Short mmCIF file of C-alpha atoms in Angstrom, two decimals:
data_model
loop_
_atom_site.label_atom_id
_atom_site.label_comp_id
_atom_site.label_asym_id
_atom_site.label_seq_id
_atom_site.Cartn_x
_atom_site.Cartn_y
_atom_site.Cartn_z
CA GLN A 12 155.82 313.22 190.25
CA VAL A 13 152.38 313.89 190.91
CA GLN A 14 150.81 313.55 194.58
CA LEU A 15 147.11 313.14 195.20
CA VAL A 16 145.04 313.38 198.42
CA GLU A 17 141.54 312.54 198.69
CA SER A 18 139.03 313.52 201.06
CA GLY A 19 135.27 313.93 201.82
CA GLY A 20 134.19 310.26 202.16
CA GLY A 21 131.96 309.17 204.99
CA LEU A 22 128.64 307.44 205.88
CA VAL A 23 125.49 308.68 204.12
CA GLN A 24 122.03 307.11 203.81
CA ALA A 25 120.73 305.87 200.47
CA GLY A 26 119.54 308.87 198.45
CA GLY A 27 122.02 311.20 200.01
CA SER A 28 124.92 313.15 198.28
CA LEU A 29 128.53 313.43 198.96
CA ARG A 30 131.23 315.54 197.52
CA LEU A 31 134.86 314.08 197.23
CA SER A 32 137.74 316.12 196.76
CA CYS A 33 141.24 315.50 195.46
CA VAL A 34 144.25 317.74 195.70
CA ALA A 35 146.77 317.39 193.23
CA SER A 36 150.50 318.82 193.49
CA GLY A 37 153.60 318.16 191.67
CA ARG A 38 155.47 320.07 188.83
CA THR A 39 153.56 318.47 185.94
CA PHE A 40 150.07 317.40 187.24
CA ARG A 41 148.23 319.68 184.73
CA ARG A 42 149.46 317.59 181.91
CA TYR A 43 147.46 314.65 183.15
CA ALA A 44 144.03 313.66 182.92
CA MET A 45 142.31 313.06 186.33
CA GLY A 46 140.08 310.15 187.09
CA TRP A 47 137.98 308.86 189.90
CA PHE A 48 137.97 305.14 190.52
CA ARG A 49 136.26 302.92 193.22
CA GLN A 50 136.81 299.49 194.80
CA ALA A 51 134.29 297.60 196.74
CA PRO A 52 134.93 294.61 199.10
CA THR A 53 135.64 291.50 196.94
CA LYS A 54 135.53 293.43 193.78
CA SER A 55 138.01 294.82 191.24
CA ARG A 56 138.63 298.43 190.97
CA GLU A 57 136.40 300.12 188.41
CA PHE A 58 136.42 303.57 186.60
CA VAL A 59 133.91 305.90 187.61
CA ALA A 60 134.77 309.41 185.88
CA ALA A 61 137.49 311.34 184.35
CA ILE A 62 138.32 315.06 183.25
CA THR A 63 141.05 316.80 181.80
CA TRP A 64 142.57 320.13 183.39
CA SER A 65 143.02 321.83 179.90
CA ASP A 66 139.46 321.93 178.53
CA GLY A 67 137.28 320.29 181.14
CA SER A 68 136.37 317.23 178.93
CA THR A 69 134.63 314.59 180.84
CA THR A 70 133.71 310.86 180.67
CA TYR A 71 131.65 308.73 183.00
CA ALA A 72 130.89 305.03 183.68
CA ASP A 73 127.44 303.80 182.88
CA SER A 74 127.02 303.59 186.54
CA ALA A 75 127.82 307.22 187.24
CA LYS A 76 126.01 308.88 184.44
CA GLY A 77 123.08 311.00 185.79
CA ARG A 78 124.10 310.78 189.32
CA PHE A 79 127.89 311.72 189.61
CA THR A 80 129.50 314.96 188.30
CA ILE A 81 133.40 315.30 188.06
CA SER A 82 134.81 318.90 188.13
CA THR A 83 138.07 320.77 188.77
CA ASP A 84 138.78 324.02 190.64
CA ASN A 85 141.95 325.11 188.93
CA ALA A 86 142.76 327.59 191.38
CA LYS A 87 142.79 325.13 194.23
CA ASN A 88 144.34 322.25 192.16
CA THR A 89 141.34 320.25 193.05
CA VAL A 90 139.19 317.65 191.27
CA TYR A 91 135.84 316.90 192.72
CA LEU A 92 133.36 314.07 192.43
CA HIS A 93 129.89 315.18 193.26
CA MET A 94 127.67 312.15 194.18
CA ASN A 95 124.00 312.40 194.26
CA SER A 96 121.13 309.76 194.66
CA LEU A 97 123.41 307.40 196.38
CA LYS A 98 122.69 303.69 196.67
CA PRO A 99 124.12 301.07 198.82
CA GLU A 100 125.98 299.40 195.87
CA ASP A 101 128.17 302.68 195.75
CA THR A 102 129.77 301.71 198.96
CA ALA A 103 133.49 301.38 198.08
CA VAL A 104 137.00 303.09 198.59
CA TYR A 105 137.13 305.81 196.01
CA TYR A 106 140.46 306.68 194.53
CA CYS A 107 141.89 309.68 192.62
CA ALA A 108 144.34 308.92 189.85
CA ALA A 109 146.37 310.75 187.20
CA SER A 110 146.92 309.54 183.57
CA GLY A 111 149.30 310.84 181.23
CA ARG A 112 147.74 309.05 178.35
CA GLY A 113 144.14 310.07 178.19
CA MET A 114 141.12 309.70 180.16
CA THR A 115 140.57 306.08 179.97
CA SER A 116 143.76 304.41 180.33
CA GLY A 117 147.39 304.96 181.51
CA TYR A 118 146.77 305.93 185.29
CA GLU A 119 150.14 306.00 186.81
CA TYR A 120 149.55 307.99 190.01
CA TRP A 121 147.14 307.33 192.57
CA GLY A 122 145.90 308.58 195.91
CA ARG A 123 145.58 306.52 199.24
CA GLY A 124 141.63 306.58 198.78
CA THR A 125 138.65 307.66 200.90
CA GLN A 126 135.89 305.47 202.24
CA VAL A 127 132.37 305.81 201.07
CA THR A 128 129.53 303.81 202.85
CA VAL A 129 126.09 304.13 202.00
CA SER A 130 123.51 302.71 204.24
CA SER A 131 120.07 301.42 203.17
#
């Protein structure tokens, strides 16, 4: 089992920045790739970014490239999503997830989410 707890969401003006955190725990969580997803009202959940604990490999959705950065602090068992140049369309609940089958699929553990609201 892997437990994930997100934090860091909030209200920010367009053009601003936020850093989301996800603390992971559980006996085997370092075997998993870690991803951030988001879900806006009336929309499906979408992939944002992912990273591996082992070598720090990353991948991003096109909407995140150039504005968002995913990183880990292995000593703190934490995954971060640094979000810059935020836009109103980034408003969503952001979820942290863990996958045992690579960075782009197989996400089986999920946090409860943290709300990000970007005002225009």
